[in-house]
mmCIF file of C-alpha atoms and ligand atoms in Angstrom:
data_model
loop_
_atom_site.group_PDB
_atom_site.id
_atom_site.type_symbol
_atom_site.label_atom_id
_atom_site.label_comp_id
_atom_site.label_asym_id
_atom_site.label_seq_id
_atom_site.Cartn_x
_atom_site.Cartn_y
_atom_site.Cartn_z
ATOM 1 C CA MET A 202 -13.337 -1.605 16.128
ATOM 2 C CA SER A 203 -16.511 -0.811 14.184
ATOM 3 C CA ALA A 204 -18.019 -3.431 11.846
ATOM 4 C CA LEU A 205 -19.095 -0.691 9.397
ATOM 5 C CA PRO A 206 -17.439 -0.628 5.957
ATOM 6 C CA ILE A 207 -14.275 1.472 5.908
ATOM 7 C CA SER A 208 -14.148 4.617 3.763
ATOM 8 C CA VAL A 209 -11.438 7.217 3.224
ATOM 9 C CA ALA A 210 -13.346 9.363 5.760
ATOM 10 C CA THR A 211 -13.092 6.533 8.326
ATOM 11 C CA LEU A 212 -9.334 6.445 7.820
ATOM 12 C CA ALA A 213 -9.008 10.209 8.264
ATOM 13 C CA ALA A 214 -11.016 9.952 11.499
ATOM 14 C CA MET A 215 -8.802 7.073 12.689
ATOM 15 C CA LYS A 216 -5.731 9.221 12.100
ATOM 16 C CA SER A 217 -7.213 12.119 14.034
ATOM 17 C CA ARG A 218 -8.010 9.761 16.963
ATOM 18 C CA GLY A 219 -4.491 8.301 16.844
ATOM 19 C CA GLU A 220 -5.790 4.800 15.928
ATOM 20 C CA ARG A 221 -3.354 2.842 13.775
ATOM 21 C CA ILE A 222 -4.576 1.608 10.388
ATOM 22 C CA VAL A 223 -4.042 -2.045 9.441
ATOM 23 C CA CYS A 224 -3.407 -2.868 5.803
ATOM 24 C CA LEU A 225 -2.408 -6.068 4.006
ATOM 25 C CA THR A 226 -2.115 -6.992 0.373
ATOM 26 C CA CYS A 227 -4.891 -9.237 -0.906
ATOM 27 C CA TYR A 228 -5.417 -10.832 -4.299
ATOM 28 C CA ASP A 229 -8.535 -13.022 -4.117
ATOM 29 C CA ALA A 230 -12.005 -13.359 -2.579
ATOM 30 C CA GLY A 231 -11.136 -16.031 0.012
ATOM 31 C CA PHE A 232 -8.383 -13.925 1.536
ATOM 32 C CA ALA A 233 -10.593 -10.824 1.345
ATOM 33 C CA ARG A 234 -13.132 -12.627 3.576
ATOM 34 C CA LEU A 235 -10.329 -13.701 5.907
ATOM 35 C CA LEU A 236 -8.913 -10.171 6.157
ATOM 36 C CA ASP A 237 -12.392 -8.949 7.102
ATOM 37 C CA ALA A 238 -12.694 -11.648 9.762
ATOM 38 C CA ALA A 239 -9.335 -10.541 11.207
ATOM 39 C CA GLY A 240 -10.318 -6.859 11.259
ATOM 40 C CA VAL A 241 -7.883 -5.612 8.585
ATOM 41 C CA ASP A 242 -8.911 -2.098 7.504
ATOM 42 C CA LEU A 243 -7.421 -1.924 3.982
ATOM 43 C CA ALA A 244 -7.144 -4.702 1.396
ATOM 44 C CA LEU A 245 -4.462 -3.573 -1.034
ATOM 45 C CA VAL A 246 -4.607 -5.325 -4.394
ATOM 46 C CA GLY A 247 -0.931 -4.690 -4.964
ATOM 47 C CA ASP A 248 0.932 -5.261 -8.195
ATOM 48 C CA SER A 249 3.245 -7.264 -5.916
ATOM 49 C CA LEU A 250 0.989 -10.054 -7.222
ATOM 50 C CA GLY A 251 3.368 -10.156 -10.175
ATOM 51 C CA MET A 252 6.064 -11.407 -7.809
ATOM 52 C CA VAL A 253 4.188 -13.465 -5.203
ATOM 53 C CA LEU A 254 1.494 -15.026 -7.438
ATOM 54 C CA GLN A 255 2.991 -14.966 -10.926
ATOM 55 C CA GLY A 256 6.655 -15.616 -10.066
ATOM 56 C CA HIS A 257 8.159 -12.594 -11.821
ATOM 57 C CA ASP A 258 11.248 -10.889 -10.384
ATOM 58 C CA THR A 259 9.586 -7.460 -10.574
ATOM 59 C CA THR A 260 6.114 -5.889 -10.765
ATOM 60 C CA VAL A 261 6.823 -4.513 -14.254
ATOM 61 C CA PRO A 262 5.107 -7.320 -16.246
ATOM 62 C CA VAL A 263 1.761 -6.916 -14.422
ATOM 63 C CA THR A 264 -0.980 -5.691 -16.749
ATOM 64 C CA LEU A 265 -4.071 -3.594 -16.153
ATOM 65 C CA ASP A 266 -6.296 -6.548 -17.173
ATOM 66 C CA GLN A 267 -4.665 -8.653 -14.451
ATOM 67 C CA MET A 268 -5.133 -5.892 -11.866
ATOM 68 C CA VAL A 269 -8.801 -5.532 -12.838
ATOM 69 C CA TYR A 270 -9.305 -9.307 -12.519
ATOM 70 C CA HIS A 271 -7.736 -9.562 -9.034
ATOM 71 C CA THR A 272 -9.433 -6.376 -7.826
ATOM 72 C CA ALA A 273 -12.827 -7.795 -8.854
ATOM 73 C CA CYS A 274 -12.044 -11.026 -6.958
ATOM 74 C CA VAL A 275 -11.169 -9.075 -3.804
ATOM 75 C CA SER A 276 -14.197 -6.782 -4.134
ATOM 76 C CA ARG A 277 -16.523 -9.800 -4.306
ATOM 77 C CA GLY A 278 -15.061 -11.205 -1.075
ATOM 78 C CA ARG A 279 -14.766 -8.147 1.121
ATOM 79 C CA GLU A 280 -17.515 -6.493 3.123
ATOM 80 C CA ARG A 281 -15.665 -4.160 5.513
ATOM 81 C CA ALA A 282 -12.101 -3.521 4.316
ATOM 82 C CA LEU A 283 -11.520 -0.652 1.901
ATOM 83 C CA VAL A 284 -10.291 -1.963 -1.461
ATOM 84 C CA VAL A 285 -7.230 -0.101 -2.759
ATOM 85 C CA ALA A 286 -5.933 -1.204 -6.177
ATOM 86 C CA ASP A 287 -2.578 -0.519 -7.784
ATOM 87 C CA LEU A 288 -2.319 1.181 -11.151
ATOM 88 C CA PRO A 289 0.340 -1.061 -12.727
ATOM 89 C CA PHE A 290 3.462 -0.120 -14.695
ATOM 90 C CA LEU A 291 2.802 2.787 -17.105
ATOM 91 C CA ALA A 292 -0.961 2.597 -16.575
ATOM 92 C CA CYS A 293 -0.629 6.279 -15.710
ATOM 93 C CA GLY A 294 2.004 7.134 -18.308
ATOM 94 C CA THR A 295 -0.219 10.056 -19.317
ATOM 95 C CA PRO A 296 -3.060 11.715 -17.356
ATOM 96 C CA VAL A 297 -5.582 10.445 -19.930
ATOM 97 C CA ARG A 298 -4.287 6.894 -19.656
ATOM 98 C CA ALA A 299 -4.463 7.203 -15.853
ATOM 99 C CA LEU A 300 -8.121 8.233 -16.019
ATOM 100 C CA GLU A 301 -8.975 5.318 -18.295
ATOM 101 C CA SER A 302 -7.035 2.874 -16.120
ATOM 102 C CA ALA A 303 -8.607 4.158 -12.890
ATOM 103 C CA ALA A 304 -12.059 3.914 -14.493
ATOM 104 C CA ARG A 305 -11.450 0.227 -15.247
ATOM 105 C CA LEU A 306 -10.178 -0.536 -11.741
ATOM 106 C CA MET A 307 -13.211 1.161 -10.196
ATOM 107 C CA GLN A 308 -15.990 0.230 -12.646
ATOM 108 C CA GLU A 309 -14.943 -3.331 -13.538
ATOM 109 C CA GLY A 310 -12.863 -4.143 -10.452
ATOM 110 C CA GLY A 311 -14.848 -2.358 -7.757
ATOM 111 C CA ALA A 312 -11.764 -0.567 -6.386
ATOM 112 C CA GLN A 313 -12.600 2.207 -3.929
ATOM 113 C CA VAL A 314 -9.168 3.861 -4.068
ATOM 114 C CA VAL A 315 -6.439 3.671 -6.728
ATOM 115 C CA LYS A 316 -2.758 3.738 -5.825
ATOM 116 C CA LEU A 317 -0.025 5.123 -8.023
ATOM 117 C CA GLU A 318 3.736 5.269 -7.669
ATOM 118 C CA GLY A 319 5.696 8.482 -8.127
ATOM 119 C CA GLY A 320 6.198 12.045 -6.968
ATOM 120 C CA ALA A 321 6.408 15.312 -8.894
ATOM 121 C CA THR A 322 5.776 13.727 -12.306
ATOM 122 C CA MET A 323 2.455 12.329 -11.067
ATOM 123 C CA LEU A 324 1.066 15.540 -9.559
ATOM 124 C CA GLU A 325 -0.969 16.647 -12.551
ATOM 125 C CA THR A 326 -2.442 13.151 -12.838
ATOM 126 C CA VAL A 327 -3.309 13.008 -9.126
ATOM 127 C CA ARG A 328 -4.966 16.435 -9.304
ATOM 128 C CA ARG A 329 -7.069 15.392 -12.316
ATOM 129 C CA LEU A 330 -8.108 12.056 -10.781
ATOM 130 C CA CYS A 331 -9.075 13.730 -7.494
ATOM 131 C CA ASP A 332 -10.963 16.533 -9.261
ATOM 132 C CA LEU A 333 -13.004 13.859 -11.005
ATOM 133 C CA GLY A 334 -13.882 12.086 -7.751
ATOM 134 C CA VAL A 335 -11.304 9.297 -7.767
ATOM 135 C CA PRO A 336 -9.785 8.678 -4.313
ATOM 136 C CA VAL A 337 -6.012 8.386 -4.735
ATOM 137 C CA CYS A 338 -3.353 6.737 -2.610
ATOM 138 C CA ALA A 339 0.080 8.132 -3.469
ATOM 139 C CA HIS A 340 3.171 5.905 -3.126
ATOM 140 C CA LEU A 341 6.600 7.437 -2.384
ATOM 141 C CA GLY A 342 10.023 6.230 -1.240
ATOM 142 C CA LEU A 343 11.012 2.982 -2.904
ATOM 143 C CA LEU A 344 9.009 2.716 -6.122
ATOM 144 C CA PRO A 345 9.106 -0.951 -7.179
ATOM 145 C CA GLN A 346 7.865 -0.142 -10.708
ATOM 146 C CA SER A 347 11.074 1.915 -11.178
ATOM 147 C CA VAL A 348 13.361 -0.942 -10.128
ATOM 148 C CA HIS A 349 15.221 -0.975 -13.453
ATOM 149 C CA ARG A 350 15.954 2.743 -13.191
ATOM 150 C CA LEU A 351 16.925 2.455 -9.516
ATOM 151 C CA GLY A 352 19.150 -0.568 -10.153
ATOM 152 C CA GLY A 353 17.587 -2.625 -7.363
ATOM 153 C CA TYR A 354 15.252 -2.575 -4.383
ATOM 154 C CA ARG A 355 17.104 -0.010 -2.265
ATOM 155 C CA PHE A 356 16.066 2.104 0.694
ATOM 156 C CA GLN A 357 15.325 5.710 -0.296
ATOM 157 C CA GLY A 358 15.591 9.031 1.536
ATOM 158 C CA ARG A 359 18.856 8.230 3.282
ATOM 159 C CA ASP A 360 20.668 11.396 2.161
ATOM 160 C CA HIS A 361 19.501 14.982 2.616
ATOM 161 C CA ALA A 362 18.583 15.626 -1.025
ATOM 162 C CA SER A 363 16.504 12.506 -1.427
ATOM 163 C CA ALA A 364 14.826 12.939 1.998
ATOM 164 C CA ASP A 365 13.919 16.510 1.045
ATOM 165 C CA ALA A 366 12.458 15.374 -2.274
ATOM 166 C CA ILE A 367 10.272 12.784 -0.510
ATOM 167 C CA ARG A 368 9.142 15.360 2.111
ATOM 168 C CA HIS A 369 8.287 17.837 -0.649
ATOM 169 C CA ASP A 370 6.466 15.233 -2.794
ATOM 170 C CA ALA A 371 4.457 14.013 0.204
ATOM 171 C CA LEU A 372 3.118 17.487 0.898
ATOM 172 C CA ALA A 373 2.485 18.115 -2.804
ATOM 173 C CA MET A 374 0.485 14.875 -3.071
ATOM 174 C CA GLN A 375 -1.680 15.922 -0.127
ATOM 175 C CA GLU A 376 -2.211 19.344 -1.708
ATOM 176 C CA ALA A 377 -3.106 17.694 -5.023
ATOM 177 C CA GLY A 378 -5.914 15.863 -3.241
ATOM 178 C CA ALA A 379 -4.506 12.412 -2.398
ATOM 179 C CA SER A 380 -6.464 10.707 0.403
ATOM 180 C CA LEU A 381 -3.683 8.383 1.532
ATOM 181 C CA LEU A 382 0.069 7.955 1.203
ATOM 182 C CA VAL A 383 2.155 4.780 1.232
ATOM 183 C CA LEU A 384 5.797 5.311 2.216
ATOM 184 C CA GLU A 385 8.008 2.362 1.292
ATOM 185 C CA CYS A 386 11.534 1.702 2.585
ATOM 186 C CA VAL A 387 12.490 5.086 3.983
ATOM 187 C CA PRO A 388 14.202 5.802 7.324
ATOM 188 C CA GLU A 389 11.922 5.711 10.365
ATOM 189 C CA ALA A 390 12.706 9.313 11.377
ATOM 190 C CA LEU A 391 11.691 10.632 7.953
ATOM 191 C CA ALA A 392 8.501 8.533 7.818
ATOM 192 C CA THR A 393 7.528 9.619 11.335
ATOM 193 C CA GLU A 394 8.108 13.276 10.507
ATOM 194 C CA ILE A 395 6.016 13.051 7.317
ATOM 195 C CA SER A 396 3.216 11.193 9.147
ATOM 196 C CA ARG A 397 3.092 13.951 11.768
ATOM 197 C CA THR A 398 3.207 16.763 9.192
ATOM 198 C CA LEU A 399 0.521 15.471 6.823
ATOM 199 C CA THR A 400 -3.168 15.509 7.664
ATOM 200 C CA ILE A 401 -3.854 12.481 5.411
ATOM 201 C CA PRO A 402 -3.050 8.991 6.766
ATOM 202 C CA VAL A 403 0.427 7.639 5.985
ATOM 203 C CA ILE A 404 0.839 3.863 5.703
ATOM 204 C CA GLY A 405 4.388 2.561 6.059
ATOM 205 C CA ILE A 406 6.179 -0.515 4.801
ATOM 206 C CA GLY A 407 9.801 -0.867 5.852
ATOM 207 C CA ALA A 408 9.461 2.644 7.272
ATOM 208 C CA GLY A 409 9.371 2.046 11.028
ATOM 209 C CA ALA A 410 6.609 2.255 13.609
ATOM 210 C CA GLY A 411 5.935 5.998 13.465
ATOM 211 C CA CYS A 412 3.458 5.946 10.560
ATOM 212 C CA ASP A 413 -0.337 6.119 10.924
ATOM 213 C CA GLY A 414 -0.632 2.532 9.707
ATOM 214 C CA GLN A 415 1.301 -0.418 8.336
ATOM 215 C CA VAL A 416 1.105 -2.605 5.256
ATOM 216 C CA LEU A 417 2.845 -5.892 4.458
ATOM 217 C CA VAL A 418 2.746 -8.271 1.540
ATOM 218 C CA LEU A 419 0.450 -11.150 2.590
ATOM 219 C CA HIS A 420 2.804 -13.895 1.386
ATOM 220 C CA ASP A 421 5.724 -12.373 3.310
ATOM 221 C CA MET A 422 3.860 -12.170 6.626
ATOM 222 C CA LEU A 423 2.620 -15.757 6.222
ATOM 223 C CA GLY A 424 6.146 -17.044 5.529
ATOM 224 C CA ILE A 425 4.943 -18.603 2.269
ATOM 225 C CA ASP A 426 8.264 -18.244 0.470
ATOM 226 C CA PRO A 427 10.943 -18.598 3.174
ATOM 227 C CA GLY A 428 14.118 -16.694 2.431
ATOM 228 C CA ARG A 429 12.419 -14.223 0.078
ATOM 229 C CA ALA A 430 10.629 -12.004 2.618
ATOM 230 C CA PRO A 431 12.367 -8.677 3.321
ATOM 231 C CA GLY A 432 13.969 -8.080 6.717
ATOM 232 C CA PHE A 433 11.342 -5.506 7.694
ATOM 233 C CA SER A 434 8.578 -8.152 7.474
ATOM 234 C CA ARG A 435 7.652 -10.727 10.133
ATOM 235 C CA ASP A 436 6.371 -14.282 9.795
ATOM 236 C CA PHE A 437 3.128 -14.052 11.805
ATOM 237 C CA LEU A 438 2.139 -17.668 11.020
ATOM 238 C CA ALA A 439 5.216 -19.084 12.764
ATOM 239 C CA GLY A 440 4.052 -20.674 16.036
ATOM 240 C CA ARG A 441 0.349 -20.103 15.280
ATOM 241 C CA GLY A 442 -2.295 -22.631 14.292
ATOM 242 C CA SER A 443 -4.101 -20.927 11.428
ATOM 243 C CA ILE A 444 -3.892 -18.169 8.852
ATOM 244 C CA LEU A 445 -6.774 -16.357 10.580
ATOM 245 C CA GLU A 446 -4.815 -16.375 13.847
ATOM 246 C CA ALA A 447 -1.720 -15.065 12.043
ATOM 247 C CA VAL A 448 -3.544 -12.198 10.340
ATOM 248 C CA THR A 449 -5.371 -11.328 13.578
ATOM 249 C CA ALA A 450 -2.016 -11.280 15.414
ATOM 250 C CA TYR A 451 -0.645 -8.915 12.743
ATOM 251 C CA ALA A 452 -3.671 -6.601 13.093
ATOM 252 C CA ASP A 453 -3.320 -6.612 16.893
ATOM 253 C CA ALA A 454 0.440 -5.954 16.710
ATOM 254 C CA VAL A 455 -0.046 -3.001 14.348
ATOM 255 C CA ARG A 456 -2.840 -1.513 16.506
ATOM 256 C CA ARG A 457 -0.736 -1.839 19.664
ATOM 257 C CA GLY A 458 2.320 -0.335 17.929
ATOM 258 C CA ASP A 459 4.285 -3.590 18.430
ATOM 259 C CA PHE A 460 4.945 -4.023 14.717
ATOM 260 C CA PRO A 461 7.426 -3.187 13.322
ATOM 261 C CA ALA A 462 9.916 -3.668 16.167
ATOM 262 C CA ALA A 463 13.410 -2.141 16.153
ATOM 263 C CA ALA A 464 14.852 -5.293 14.570
ATOM 264 C CA GLU A 465 12.403 -4.837 11.672
ATOM 265 C CA THR A 466 13.384 -1.200 11.178
ATOM 266 C CA PRO A 467 16.696 -1.130 9.280
ATOM 267 C CA TYR A 468 17.158 2.666 9.178
HETATM 268 O O1 KIV B 552 2.260 -3.839 -4.627
HETATM 269 C C1 KIV B 552 2.261 -3.827 -3.399
HETATM 270 O O2 KIV B 552 2.013 -4.825 -2.724
HETATM 271 C C2 KIV B 552 2.579 -2.567 -2.737
HETATM 272 C C3 KIV B 552 2.913 -2.622 -1.282
HETATM 273 C C4 KIV B 552 4.247 -3.216 -1.108
HETATM 274 C C5 KIV B 552 2.800 -1.291 -0.623
HETATM 275 O O3 KIV B 552 2.610 -1.548 -3.360
#
């Protein structure tokens, strides 16, 4: 593993060499330093902070100001990991709003990539952001910001029509210029197929072991809130002496292809 700072080009090269990409959510400078020490490649400033830091039931209340604040904290701590920051709920409601929001995450927060949830409706926005030099991570499958429309946090892509839509959106996002794709809570076979089809790296969460990389929510993989972590996560701190050991064990397990195991792959 190289000590050089990670870029989107590094990730593309890792995919082409078949090296798995390790990603974790991160919300502050101390953890950003720890993720670097453990060799995590991507620090995702996820709007999951609304749930694990702020105590909300969903990510919907998270504001752009809050995302900028946490992204700046992470950027100050990290030296190697690539900083990916979430565009929060409706921050890309229009392409113009998306540009303004991405500008804040990058200029004030120091984000190197912005992540946005959604498929076909986001294509024009992704194209515009990419044309203007903004690296984009698309997010398909379960879209937590749409929880009220979905009626809960449910696995996606389990029937033919919805699997086809995700397949189609994934390819369209790549064609629109996205540099990365997160696939959340989709069946392993679908995620594996999409990872093999796309040339851009695909990072899975609750999507089985066939993706180019994995991401987990930091608090879930440290067992911070027992009983609340999803079944596809693993408590890496259990039986280990420190948080650094736990995060290093996660990074090693992802790189070896030992995480997620079958028991952590519901579909
Ligand atoms: O907000 C977040 O932490 C995320 C991950 C679950 C992928 O989007």
